Amino acid sequence: MKIYFLMSIFLLAGGSGSLTAQTVSGKVVDTEQQPVDGATIILQTSDSVFVDATISNADGNFVFNHQPEAYRLIFQHLLYHTLEKKGKGKDAGITVMQAKDYALDEVVVQGERPLVKVEGSRLTYDMPQLTANKLVTSVYDALKQLPGVMEQNGMLTLAGAGSVSIILNGKPTSMTYEQLITLLKGMPASRAEQAEVMYNTPPQYHVRGAAINVILKGYKPGEGGLQGEVKGSYVQADKAGGEGGVTLAYLSPKIDIDFMYNLNDNYNRQGHKLVTRHTLNHEIHNISQTTNGESRDLIHTLRLGSNYKFDEHNQLELSYTSSLHPDKQQSVTSLDNTSTTFNHAPAEGQMHNVALNYTSGFGLTGGIDYTYFRNKEKQSFQSKETNGQETAFLSNATQSINRWKVYADQSHTLPNEWVLNYGTSFAYVNNRNSQVYDLAEMSGMNTKNQIDEYTYNLYAGFEKSFGNHWNLSAAATMEYYQMMSYKK
């Protein structure tokens, strides 16, 4: 058995201190050599470890009170393409950012509320400002508008970090990344108040690496009462598909209640034809293969959440989230020189999540989160070769997963504004799956197993702010993991 300790220490600067021998400074301009005001610049070591973040001033200048031997700078701005740059020494030079192709009325920003703020190791974005005058319908689409965030193969990535975890309202969850994304795709963009981008996520969030914390709207004086929104879309591509939903929210000084329902009809059609010519014994042989397939999935997504506020500092949150796939259909037909095959795989799945979280006025936060997932799939396979030989079989596959996550975090304010943080979490996963074939000669491929996973986590750390420009934080984390006989 091995137990690993993780130690992380961050010394962060706001970027407006005086220049010393241990600084990195530079300037950001556009293609016309005009200063770029409000660009977010992230300083990393050459191996992508977050060091600091700052924002360029009206003259386009920026300063870091750190100077790694070799570093990477990531430049982000809502109106410009994200840019990465490697460097050494204190002079980062002049960086030219390429403007995005926006229409003029889409880039006019009114008001004095900042779009992004650097708060310690977090970049906090004002989501209503970020998505103003943009065609975004869901929280997921809104996250793709964050500077440095891109979608690759259906996954969100963050420039300088690669993969990124998603957190909702700062609370740990037992839902998987894919289940969270399904929820955010059905949630209207108007529900998001802020997005916190963290390259090194503090341990109290109970995730590792980079993360985006989505904070939903709550009660504000003058904005309470009942609110609602209805959305819908329709797509015609070979066959019709679309989505629609309704969102209701009641916000008050004592209790916030939100309800969301979204229906998504996914349809996908694919096909390809491959023709090859092979030479064998000086003879040319034509080999062709044609494959056509289609799939359809009707997804019901529902969330009901409530937040009861005992007073200004004590509150209790309870939420229920569900995703139902009652009738998934997938069919693939393949034809080549020797055979014709047909595979039909109907399936149904469901996910249910219940979360209870408590926040106290004396620095204690804790909660319990449970997720149940089940998927059943039947597969019908048929094959007929040109010589008349036929093969057919049926298979039934099932998977059932129970996930539990329990956590508790405590924060103490010490003399001289030092803050002590410590906490723990426990996660348990029970995974049962099986696959059974109806042919006697395939019985050796039948499988049925159960896997139990246990994860224990314990951390302690401290932080201290030194004025408006410096912040020191350190944390040590211990984690123990066990899956059957495997321990780490």
CSV table of C-alpha atoms in Angstrom, one decimal:
chain,number,residue,atom,x,y,z
A,1,MET,CA,0.0,0.0,0.0
A,2,LYS,CA,1.3,3.5,-0.9
A,3,ILE,CA,0.0,6.8,0.4
A,4,TYR,CA,0.9,10.0,-1.5
A,5,PHE,CA,1.1,13.5,-0.1
A,6,LEU,CA,0.6,16.5,-2.4
A,7,MET,CA,2.0,19.9,-1.4
A,8,SER,CA,1.1,23.0,-3.3
A,9,ILE,CA,2.2,26.6,-2.5
A,10,PHE,CA,1.1,29.6,-4.5
A,11,LEU,CA,2.4,33.2,-4.1
A,12,LEU,CA,0.1,35.4,-6.1
A,13,ALA,CA,0.4,39.0,-7.1
A,14,GLY,CA,-2.2,41.4,-8.5
A,15,GLY,CA,0.3,42.9,-11.0
A,16,SER,CA,0.5,46.6,-10.2
A,17,GLY,CA,3.4,46.6,-7.8
A,18,SER,CA,6.7,48.4,-8.5
A,19,LEU,CA,9.3,46.8,-10.8
A,20,THR,CA,12.1,44.9,-9.2
A,21,ALA,CA,14.7,42.5,-10.3
A,22,GLN,CA,12.2,39.6,-9.9
A,23,THR,CA,9.5,40.9,-12.2
A,24,VAL,CA,8.1,40.1,-15.7
A,25,SER,CA,6.6,43.0,-17.6
A,26,GLY,CA,5.4,43.7,-21.1
A,27,LYS,CA,2.8,45.4,-23.2
A,28,VAL,CA,-0.2,44.2,-25.2
A,29,VAL,CA,-1.3,45.8,-28.4
A,30,ASP,CA,-3.5,45.1,-31.4
A,31,THR,CA,-2.5,44.7,-35.0
A,32,GLU,CA,-2.7,48.5,-35.4
A,33,GLN,CA,-0.2,48.9,-32.4
A,34,GLN,CA,-3.0,50.4,-30.2
A,35,PRO,CA,-2.9,49.3,-26.5
A,36,VAL,CA,-5.2,46.6,-25.5
A,37,ASP,CA,-6.9,47.5,-22.2
A,38,GLY,CA,-8.3,44.8,-19.9
A,39,ALA,CA,-6.5,41.8,-21.4
A,40,THR,CA,-6.1,38.9,-18.9
A,41,ILE,CA,-2.5,37.6,-18.7
A,42,ILE,CA,-1.7,34.3,-17.0
A,43,LEU,CA,1.8,33.5,-15.9
A,44,GLN,CA,2.8,29.8,-15.9
A,45,THR,CA,6.0,27.9,-15.5
A,46,SER,CA,7.3,26.1,-18.6
A,47,ASP,CA,5.6,22.9,-17.5
A,48,SER,CA,2.2,24.6,-17.2
A,49,VAL,CA,2.1,25.3,-13.4
A,50,PHE,CA,0.0,28.3,-12.6
A,51,VAL,CA,2.0,31.2,-11.0
A,52,ASP,CA,0.0,34.4,-11.2
A,53,ALA,CA,-2.6,36.4,-13.2
A,54,THR,CA,-3.1,40.0,-13.9
A,55,ILE,CA,-4.9,42.5,-16.3
A,56,SER,CA,-3.3,45.0,-18.7
A,57,ASN,CA,-4.0,48.7,-17.9
A,58,ALA,CA,-5.2,51.4,-20.3
A,59,ASP,CA,-1.7,51.7,-21.8
A,60,GLY,CA,-1.6,47.9,-22.5
A,61,ASN,CA,1.1,47.4,-19.9
A,62,PHE,CA,1.3,44.6,-17.4
A,63,VAL,CA,3.6,43.6,-14.5
A,64,PHE,CA,4.1,40.3,-12.6
A,65,ASN,CA,6.0,40.3,-9.3
A,66,HIS,CA,7.5,36.9,-10.2
A,67,GLN,CA,10.2,35.8,-12.6
A,68,PRO,CA,10.4,32.1,-13.3
A,69,GLU,CA,13.6,31.0,-15.1
A,70,ALA,CA,11.5,30.0,-18.1
A,71,TYR,CA,7.8,30.8,-18.3
A,72,ARG,CA,4.7,30.7,-20.5
A,73,LEU,CA,2.3,33.7,-20.8
A,74,ILE,CA,-1.4,33.2,-21.9
A,75,PHE,CA,-3.2,36.3,-23.2
A,76,GLN,CA,-7.0,36.3,-23.1
A,77,HIS,CA,-9.5,38.9,-24.1
A,78,LEU,CA,-13.2,38.7,-25.0
A,79,LEU,CA,-12.6,40.6,-28.3
A,80,TYR,CA,-9.3,39.0,-29.3
A,81,HIS,CA,-8.0,35.4,-30.0
A,82,THR,CA,-6.3,33.7,-27.1
A,83,LEU,CA,-2.5,33.7,-27.5
A,84,GLU,CA,0.3,31.7,-25.8
A,85,LYS,CA,3.9,32.9,-25.6
A,86,LYS,CA,7.1,31.5,-24.1
A,87,GLY,CA,9.8,33.6,-22.6
A,88,LYS,CA,12.8,34.1,-20.3
A,89,GLY,CA,13.9,37.2,-18.3
A,90,LYS,CA,12.0,40.2,-17.0
A,91,ASP,CA,11.1,41.7,-20.4
A,92,ALA,CA,8.2,39.9,-22.1
A,93,GLY,CA,8.3,42.4,-24.9
A,94,ILE,CA,5.3,43.6,-27.0
A,95,THR,CA,2.6,41.1,-27.7
A,96,VAL,CA,0.2,41.6,-30.6
A,97,MET,CA,-3.3,40.2,-30.3
A,98,GLN,CA,-5.5,39.4,-33.3
A,99,ALA,CA,-9.1,40.8,-33.1
A,100,LYS,CA,-12.0,38.4,-33.5
A,101,ASP,CA,-14.5,39.0,-36.3
A,102,TYR,CA,-17.3,40.7,-34.3
A,103,ALA,CA,-19.8,43.1,-35.6
A,104,LEU,CA,-19.6,46.6,-34.1
A,105,ASP,CA,-22.8,46.4,-32.1
A,106,GLU,CA,-21.7,43.2,-30.5
A,107,VAL,CA,-18.6,44.8,-28.9
A,108,VAL,CA,-20.1,47.8,-27.3
A,109,VAL,CA,-19.8,47.4,-23.5
A,110,GLN,CA,-21.7,49.9,-21.3
A,111,GLY,CA,-21.5,50.4,-17.6
A,112,GLU,CA,-18.7,50.3,-15.1
A,113,ARG,CA,-19.0,46.7,-13.8
A,114,PRO,CA,-15.8,44.8,-14.7
A,115,LEU,CA,-16.1,41.8,-17.0
A,116,VAL,CA,-13.3,39.9,-15.3
A,117,LYS,CA,-11.7,40.3,-11.9
A,118,VAL,CA,-8.5,38.6,-10.6
A,119,GLU,CA,-9.2,37.3,-7.1
A,120,GLY,CA,-6.2,35.4,-5.8
A,121,SER,CA,-5.8,32.4,-8.0
A,122,ARG,CA,-9.3,32.8,-9.6
A,123,LEU,CA,-10.4,34.7,-12.7
A,124,THR,CA,-14.0,35.7,-12.0
A,125,TYR,CA,-16.1,36.5,-15.1
A,126,ASP,CA,-19.5,38.3,-15.1
A,127,MET,CA,-21.6,36.0,-17.2
A,128,PRO,CA,-24.5,38.3,-18.1
A,129,GLN,CA,-21.9,40.8,-19.5
A,130,LEU,CA,-20.0,38.0,-21.2
A,131,THR,CA,-23.0,36.7,-23.1
A,132,ALA,CA,-24.7,40.1,-23.8
A,133,ASN,CA,-25.7,40.4,-27.5
A,134,LYS,CA,-24.5,36.8,-28.2
A,135,LEU,CA,-26.6,34.0,-29.4
A,136,VAL,CA,-26.2,31.6,-26.5
A,137,THR,CA,-29.1,29.5,-25.2
A,138,SER,CA,-27.5,27.4,-22.5
A,139,VAL,CA,-25.0,27.7,-19.7
A,140,TYR,CA,-22.8,25.2,-21.6
A,141,ASP,CA,-22.8,27.6,-24.6
A,142,ALA,CA,-22.0,30.5,-22.3
A,143,LEU,CA,-18.9,28.7,-20.9
A,144,LYS,CA,-17.6,28.4,-24.4
A,145,GLN,CA,-17.5,32.2,-24.6
A,146,LEU,CA,-15.0,32.4,-21.8
A,147,PRO,CA,-11.6,33.5,-23.0
A,148,GLY,CA,-9.2,30.5,-23.3
A,149,VAL,CA,-12.1,27.9,-23.2
A,150,MET,CA,-12.6,25.7,-26.2
A,151,GLU,CA,-14.6,22.6,-27.1
A,152,GLN,CA,-12.7,19.6,-28.4
A,153,ASN,CA,-14.4,16.3,-29.2
A,154,GLY,CA,-17.3,17.3,-27.0
A,155,MET,CA,-15.0,18.2,-24.0
A,156,LEU,CA,-14.3,21.7,-22.7
A,157,THR,CA,-10.6,22.5,-22.5
A,158,LEU,CA,-8.7,25.5,-21.0
A,159,ALA,CA,-5.7,27.1,-22.7
A,160,GLY,CA,-2.6,26.3,-20.7
A,161,ALA,CA,-4.3,23.6,-18.7
A,162,GLY,CA,-5.9,21.1,-21.2
A,163,SER,CA,-8.8,19.3,-19.5
A,164,VAL,CA,-10.9,21.2,-17.0
A,165,SER,CA,-13.3,20.0,-14.3
A,166,ILE,CA,-16.8,21.6,-13.9
A,167,ILE,CA,-18.1,22.6,-10.5
A,168,LEU,CA,-21.7,23.9,-9.8
A,169,ASN,CA,-22.1,26.5,-7.0
A,170,GLY,CA,-18.8,25.6,-5.5
A,171,LYS,CA,-20.1,22.2,-4.2
A,172,PRO,CA,-18.5,18.8,-4.7
A,173,THR,CA,-20.7,16.3,-6.6
A,174,SER,CA,-20.9,12.6,-7.3
A,175,MET,CA,-22.2,13.3,-10.9
A,176,THR,CA,-19.7,12.5,-13.7
A,177,TYR,CA,-18.4,15.2,-16.0
A,178,GLU,CA,-20.7,14.0,-18.8
A,179,GLN,CA,-23.8,14.1,-16.5
A,180,LEU,CA,-22.9,17.7,-15.4
A,181,ILE,CA,-22.5,18.7,-19.1
A,182,THR,CA,-25.9,17.3,-19.9
A,183,LEU,CA,-27.4,19.4,-17.1
A,184,LEU,CA,-25.6,22.6,-18.2
A,185,LYS,CA,-26.7,22.1,-21.8
A,186,GLY,CA,-30.4,22.1,-20.7
A,187,MET,CA,-30.0,25.0,-18.3
A,188,PRO,CA,-30.7,28.5,-19.8
A,189,ALA,CA,-27.7,30.8,-20.0
A,190,SER,CA,-29.6,33.4,-18.0
A,191,ARG,CA,-29.3,31.3,-14.9
A,192,ALA,CA,-25.5,31.8,-14.7
A,193,GLU,CA,-24.3,34.7,-12.5
A,194,GLN,CA,-20.5,34.1,-12.5
A,195,ALA,CA,-17.9,31.7,-13.7
A,196,GLU,CA,-14.7,31.3,-11.7
A,197,VAL,CA,-11.8,30.0,-13.8
A,198,MET,CA,-9.1,28.3,-11.6
A,199,TYR,CA,-5.8,26.9,-13.0
A,200,ASN,CA,-4.9,25.4,-9.6
A,201,THR,CA,-8.2,24.7,-7.8
A,202,PRO,CA,-8.0,25.1,-4.0
A,203,PRO,CA,-8.5,21.8,-2.1
A,204,GLN,CA,-11.8,22.8,-0.6
A,205,TYR,CA,-13.4,22.2,-4.0
A,206,HIS,CA,-12.3,18.6,-3.9
A,207,VAL,CA,-11.1,18.4,-7.5
A,208,ARG,CA,-7.6,18.4,-8.9
A,209,GLY,CA,-6.0,20.6,-11.6
A,210,ALA,CA,-8.0,23.3,-13.5
A,211,ALA,CA,-11.7,23.9,-12.9
A,212,ILE,CA,-14.6,26.2,-13.8
A,213,ASN,CA,-17.0,27.0,-11.0
A,214,VAL,CA,-20.4,28.0,-12.3
A,215,ILE,CA,-22.3,30.1,-9.8
A,216,LEU,CA,-26.1,30.3,-10.4
A,217,LYS,CA,-28.2,33.4,-9.7
A,218,GLY,CA,-29.6,33.9,-6.3
A,219,TYR,CA,-31.7,36.6,-4.6
A,220,LYS,CA,-30.6,40.2,-4.9
A,221,PRO,CA,-32.5,43.2,-3.4
A,222,GLY,CA,-34.9,44.6,-6.0
A,223,GLU,CA,-34.7,41.5,-8.2
A,224,GLY,CA,-36.8,39.0,-6.2
A,225,GLY,CA,-40.1,37.4,-7.1
A,226,LEU,CA,-41.1,34.8,-9.7
A,227,GLN,CA,-39.1,34.6,-12.9
A,228,GLY,CA,-39.6,32.4,-15.9
A,229,GLU,CA,-38.2,31.5,-19.3
A,230,VAL,CA,-39.3,29.3,-22.2
A,231,LYS,CA,-36.9,28.2,-24.9
A,232,GLY,CA,-37.1,26.0,-28.0
A,233,SER,CA,-35.2,25.2,-31.2
A,234,TYR,CA,-35.9,23.1,-34.3
A,235,VAL,CA,-33.4,21.5,-36.7
A,236,GLN,CA,-34.3,19.9,-40.0
A,237,ALA,CA,-31.5,17.7,-41.4
A,238,ASP,CA,-32.7,14.6,-43.2
A,239,LYS,CA,-35.0,14.0,-40.2
A,240,ALA,CA,-36.4,16.5,-37.8
A,241,GLY,CA,-34.9,17.2,-34.3
A,242,GLY,CA,-34.8,19.9,-31.7
A,243,GLU,CA,-35.1,20.8,-28.1
A,244,GLY,CA,-37.3,22.9,-25.7
A,245,GLY,CA,-37.8,23.6,-22.1
A,246,VAL,CA,-39.0,25.8,-19.3
A,247,THR,CA,-37.3,27.4,-16.3
A,248,LEU,CA,-39.0,28.9,-13.3
A,249,ALA,CA,-37.3,30.6,-10.3
A,250,TYR,CA,-38.7,32.2,-7.2
A,251,LEU,CA,-36.1,34.3,-5.3
A,252,SER,CA,-36.7,35.9,-1.9
A,253,PRO,CA,-34.6,37.0,1.1
A,254,LYS,CA,-35.6,33.8,2.9
A,255,ILE,CA,-35.8,31.1,0.3
A,256,ASP,CA,-34.7,30.6,-3.4
A,257,ILE,CA,-36.4,27.9,-5.5
A,258,ASP,CA,-35.6,27.0,-9.1
A,259,PHE,CA,-37.1,24.5,-11.5
A,260,MET,CA,-35.8,23.5,-14.9
A,261,TYR,CA,-37.1,21.0,-17.5
A,262,ASN,CA,-35.5,20.4,-20.9
A,263,LEU,CA,-36.4,18.0,-23.7
A,264,ASN,CA,-33.7,17.2,-26.3
A,265,ASP,CA,-34.4,15.1,-29.4
A,266,ASN,CA,-30.9,14.1,-30.8
A,267,TYR,CA,-30.7,12.7,-34.3
A,268,ASN,CA,-27.5,11.7,-36.0
A,269,ARG,CA,-27.0,10.1,-39.4
A,270,GLN,CA,-23.6,8.9,-40.7
A,271,GLY,CA,-22.4,7.0,-43.7
A,272,HIS,CA,-19.3,6.4,-45.8
A,273,LYS,CA,-18.3,4.5,-48.9
A,274,LEU,CA,-14.8,3.2,-49.4
A,275,VAL,CA,-13.5,1.8,-52.7
A,276,THR,CA,-10.0,0.4,-52.9
A,277,ARG,CA,-8.0,-1.3,-55.8
A,278,HIS,CA,-5.5,-4.0,-54.8
A,279,THR,CA,-3.1,-5.7,-57.1
A,280,LEU,CA,-2.5,-9.5,-56.6
A,281,ASN,CA,-0.7,-11.7,-59.0
A,282,HIS,CA,-0.7,-8.9,-61.6
A,283,GLU,CA,-4.5,-8.7,-61.4
A,284,ILE,CA,-6.5,-5.7,-60.1
A,285,HIS,CA,-9.2,-6.4,-57.5
A,286,ASN,CA,-11.8,-3.9,-56.6
A,287,ILE,CA,-12.9,-4.0,-52.9
A,288,SER,CA,-15.7,-1.7,-51.7
A,289,GLN,CA,-17.4,-1.2,-48.4
A,290,THR,CA,-20.5,0.9,-47.7
A,291,THR,CA,-21.6,1.7,-44.2
A,292,ASN,CA,-24.7,3.7,-43.2
A,293,GLY,CA,-26.0,4.3,-39.7
A,294,GLU,CA,-28.4,6.4,-37.7
A,295,SER,CA,-29.1,7.0,-34.0
A,296,ARG,CA,-31.8,8.9,-32.1
A,297,ASP,CA,-31.9,9.7,-28.4
A,298,LEU,CA,-34.7,11.5,-26.5
A,299,ILE,CA,-33.3,13.1,-23.4
A,300,HIS,CA,-35.4,14.5,-20.5
A,301,THR,CA,-33.4,16.7,-18.1
A,302,LEU,CA,-35.0,18.0,-14.9
A,303,ARG,CA,-33.6,19.9,-11.9
A,304,LEU,CA,-35.4,21.2,-8.8
A,305,GLY,CA,-33.3,23.1,-6.3
A,306,SER,CA,-34.0,25.1,-3.1
A,307,ASN,CA,-31.8,27.3,-0.8
A,308,TYR,CA,-33.2,28.1,2.6
A,309,LYS,CA,-31.5,31.0,4.4
A,310,PHE,CA,-31.7,30.8,8.2
A,311,ASP,CA,-30.0,34.2,8.4
A,312,GLU,CA,-27.3,36.1,6.4
A,313,HIS,CA,-24.6,33.5,7.0
A,314,ASN,CA,-26.4,30.1,7.5
A,315,GLN,CA,-28.1,28.3,4.7
A,316,LEU,CA,-29.3,24.9,3.7
A,317,GLU,CA,-29.4,23.8,0.0
A,318,LEU,CA,-31.3,20.8,-1.4
A,319,SER,CA,-31.4,19.8,-5.0
A,320,TYR,CA,-32.7,17.0,-7.2
A,321,THR,CA,-31.4,16.4,-10.8
A,322,SER,CA,-32.5,13.7,-13.2
A,323,SER,CA,-31.6,12.8,-16.8
A,324,LEU,CA,-33.8,10.2,-18.5
A,325,HIS,CA,-33.1,8.4,-21.8
A,326,PRO,CA,-36.2,6.2,-22.3
A,327,ASP,CA,-35.7,5.1,-25.9
A,328,LYS,CA,-32.2,5.3,-27.4
A,329,GLN,CA,-32.0,3.7,-30.9
A,330,GLN,CA,-28.9,3.0,-33.0
A,331,SER,CA,-28.7,1.0,-36.3
A,332,VAL,CA,-25.7,0.3,-38.6
A,333,THR,CA,-25.8,-1.5,-41.9
A,334,SER,CA,-22.5,-2.5,-43.6
A,335,LEU,CA,-22.1,-4.0,-47.1
A,336,ASP,CA,-18.8,-5.2,-48.6
A,337,ASN,CA,-17.6,-7.7,-51.2
A,338,THR,CA,-18.1,-10.8,-49.0
A,339,SER,CA,-20.9,-10.0,-46.6
A,340,THR,CA,-23.8,-7.8,-45.4
A,341,THR,CA,-24.2,-7.1,-41.7
A,342,PHE,CA,-26.9,-5.3,-39.7
A,343,ASN,CA,-26.6,-4.2,-36.1
A,344,HIS,CA,-29.5,-2.8,-34.1
A,345,ALA,CA,-29.0,-1.6,-30.5
A,346,PRO,CA,-31.9,-0.2,-28.6
A,347,ALA,CA,-31.2,1.1,-25.1
A,348,GLU,CA,-32.7,3.0,-22.1
A,349,GLY,CA,-30.9,4.8,-19.3
A,350,GLN,CA,-31.6,7.0,-16.3
A,351,MET,CA,-29.7,9.1,-13.8
A,352,HIS,CA,-30.9,10.6,-10.5
A,353,ASN,CA,-28.9,12.8,-8.2
A,354,VAL,CA,-29.8,14.2,-4.8
A,355,ALA,CA,-27.5,16.8,-3.0
A,356,LEU,CA,-27.8,18.3,0.5
A,357,ASN,CA,-25.4,21.1,1.5
A,358,TYR,CA,-25.1,23.2,4.6
A,359,THR,CA,-23.1,26.5,5.0
A,360,SER,CA,-22.6,27.9,8.5
A,361,GLY,CA,-21.7,31.3,9.8
A,362,PHE,CA,-18.6,30.0,11.6
A,363,GLY,CA,-16.7,28.7,8.6
A,364,LEU,CA,-18.1,25.2,8.3
A,365,THR,CA,-19.5,23.8,5.1
A,366,GLY,CA,-20.5,20.2,4.5
A,367,GLY,CA,-22.8,18.0,2.5
A,368,ILE,CA,-23.8,14.6,1.1
A,369,ASP,CA,-24.3,13.9,-2.6
A,370,TYR,CA,-25.8,10.7,-4.1
A,371,THR,CA,-26.1,9.6,-7.8
A,372,TYR,CA,-27.8,6.6,-9.2
A,373,PHE,CA,-27.2,5.6,-12.9
A,374,ARG,CA,-28.6,2.7,-14.8
A,375,ASN,CA,-28.3,1.7,-18.5
A,376,LYS,CA,-29.8,-1.3,-20.3
A,377,GLU,CA,-28.9,-2.2,-23.9
A,378,LYS,CA,-30.0,-4.9,-26.3
A,379,GLN,CA,-28.0,-5.7,-29.4
A,380,SER,CA,-29.3,-7.6,-32.4
A,381,PHE,CA,-26.5,-8.7,-34.8
A,382,GLN,CA,-27.1,-10.3,-38.2
A,383,SER,CA,-24.6,-11.2,-40.9
A,384,LYS,CA,-25.0,-13.0,-44.3
A,385,GLU,CA,-22.0,-13.9,-46.4
A,386,THR,CA,-22.0,-14.2,-50.2
A,387,ASN,CA,-21.6,-18.0,-49.9
A,388,GLY,CA,-24.9,-18.2,-48.1
A,389,GLN,CA,-23.6,-18.7,-44.5
A,390,GLU,CA,-25.6,-16.7,-41.9
A,391,THR,CA,-24.8,-15.6,-38.3
A,392,ALA,CA,-27.1,-14.0,-35.8
A,393,PHE,CA,-27.1,-13.4,-32.1
A,394,LEU,CA,-28.7,-11.3,-29.4
A,395,SER,CA,-26.9,-9.8,-26.4
A,396,ASN,CA,-28.2,-8.0,-23.3
A,397,ALA,CA,-25.9,-5.6,-21.4
A,398,THR,CA,-26.8,-3.8,-18.1
A,399,GLN,CA,-24.9,-1.4,-15.9
A,400,SER,CA,-25.9,0.0,-12.5
A,401,ILE,CA,-23.8,2.5,-10.6
A,402,ASN,CA,-24.3,4.0,-7.1
A,403,ARG,CA,-22.1,7.0,-6.2
A,404,TRP,CA,-21.8,8.6,-2.8
A,405,LYS,CA,-19.8,11.6,-1.8
A,406,VAL,CA,-19.6,13.1,1.7
A,407,TYR,CA,-17.5,16.2,2.6
A,408,ALA,CA,-16.8,18.7,5.3
A,409,ASP,CA,-14.7,21.8,5.2
A,410,GLN,CA,-13.7,24.2,8.0
A,411,SER,CA,-12.2,27.7,7.8
A,412,HIS,CA,-10.8,29.8,10.7
A,413,THR,CA,-9.8,33.4,10.6
A,414,LEU,CA,-6.7,33.8,12.8
A,415,PRO,CA,-5.0,37.0,14.1
A,416,ASN,CA,-3.4,39.3,11.5
A,417,GLU,CA,-5.9,38.1,8.9
A,418,TRP,CA,-4.3,34.6,8.5
A,419,VAL,CA,-6.9,32.0,7.4
A,420,LEU,CA,-6.6,28.3,8.3
A,421,ASN,CA,-8.4,25.8,6.1
A,422,TYR,CA,-8.9,22.1,6.5
A,423,GLY,CA,-11.3,19.4,5.5
A,424,THR,CA,-12.0,15.9,4.4
A,425,SER,CA,-14.1,14.0,1.9
A,426,PHE,CA,-15.1,10.4,1.3
A,427,ALA,CA,-16.4,8.9,-2.0
A,428,TYR,CA,-17.8,5.4,-2.6
A,429,VAL,CA,-18.7,3.9,-6.0
A,430,ASN,CA,-20.5,0.6,-6.5
A,431,ASN,CA,-20.4,-0.5,-10.2
A,432,ARG,CA,-22.3,-3.6,-11.3
A,433,ASN,CA,-22.4,-4.7,-15.0
A,434,SER,CA,-23.1,-7.7,-17.0
A,435,GLN,CA,-23.3,-8.9,-20.7
A,436,VAL,CA,-25.0,-12.1,-21.7
A,437,TYR,CA,-25.2,-13.7,-25.2
A,438,ASP,CA,-28.0,-16.0,-26.4
A,439,LEU,CA,-25.7,-18.4,-28.4
A,440,ALA,CA,-24.3,-21.4,-26.6
A,441,GLU,CA,-21.0,-21.1,-28.4
A,442,MET,CA,-20.7,-17.5,-27.2
A,443,SER,CA,-21.4,-18.4,-23.5
A,444,GLY,CA,-17.7,-18.1,-22.7
A,445,MET,CA,-17.9,-14.4,-23.4
A,446,ASN,CA,-20.7,-13.8,-20.8
A,447,THR,CA,-19.5,-11.4,-18.1
A,448,LYS,CA,-20.9,-10.4,-14.7
A,449,ASN,CA,-19.0,-8.4,-12.1
A,450,GLN,CA,-19.2,-5.9,-9.3
A,451,ILE,CA,-16.5,-3.3,-8.5
A,452,ASP,CA,-16.4,-1.2,-5.3
A,453,GLU,CA,-14.2,1.9,-5.2
A,454,TYR,CA,-13.3,3.9,-2.0
A,455,THR,CA,-11.5,7.3,-2.0
A,456,TYR,CA,-10.5,9.1,1.3
A,457,ASN,CA,-9.2,12.6,1.1
A,458,LEU,CA,-7.8,14.9,3.9
A,459,TYR,CA,-6.2,18.3,3.5
A,460,ALA,CA,-5.0,21.3,5.5
A,461,GLY,CA,-3.7,24.7,4.4
A,462,PHE,CA,-3.6,28.4,5.1
A,463,GLU,CA,-3.8,31.7,3.2
A,464,LYS,CA,-2.9,35.3,3.8
A,465,SER,CA,-3.6,38.5,1.9
A,466,PHE,CA,-0.9,41.2,1.9
A,467,GLY,CA,-2.7,44.3,0.7
A,468,ASN,CA,-4.5,44.4,-2.7
A,469,HIS,CA,-1.7,42.8,-4.8
A,470,TRP,CA,-0.2,39.9,-2.9
A,471,ASN,CA,-1.8,36.6,-1.7
A,472,LEU,CA,0.0,33.6,-0.2
A,473,SER,CA,-1.7,30.2,0.0
A,474,ALA,CA,-0.4,26.7,0.8
A,475,ALA,CA,-2.0,23.3,1.2
A,476,ALA,CA,-1.1,19.7,1.8
A,477,THR,CA,-3.4,16.9,0.7
A,478,MET,CA,-3.4,13.2,1.4
A,479,GLU,CA,-5.5,10.8,-0.6
A,480,TYR,CA,-6.1,7.0,-0.2
A,481,TYR,CA,-7.7,5.0,-3.0
A,482,GLN,CA,-8.9,1.4,-3.1
A,483,MET,CA,-10.5,-0.7,-5.8
A,484,MET,CA,-10.8,-4.4,-4.9
A,485,SER,CA,-7.2,-5.5,-4.2
A,486,TYR,CA,-5.6,-2.4,-5.8
A,487,LYS,CA,-4.6,0.3,-3.3
A,488,LYS,CA,-2.8,3.6,-3.7
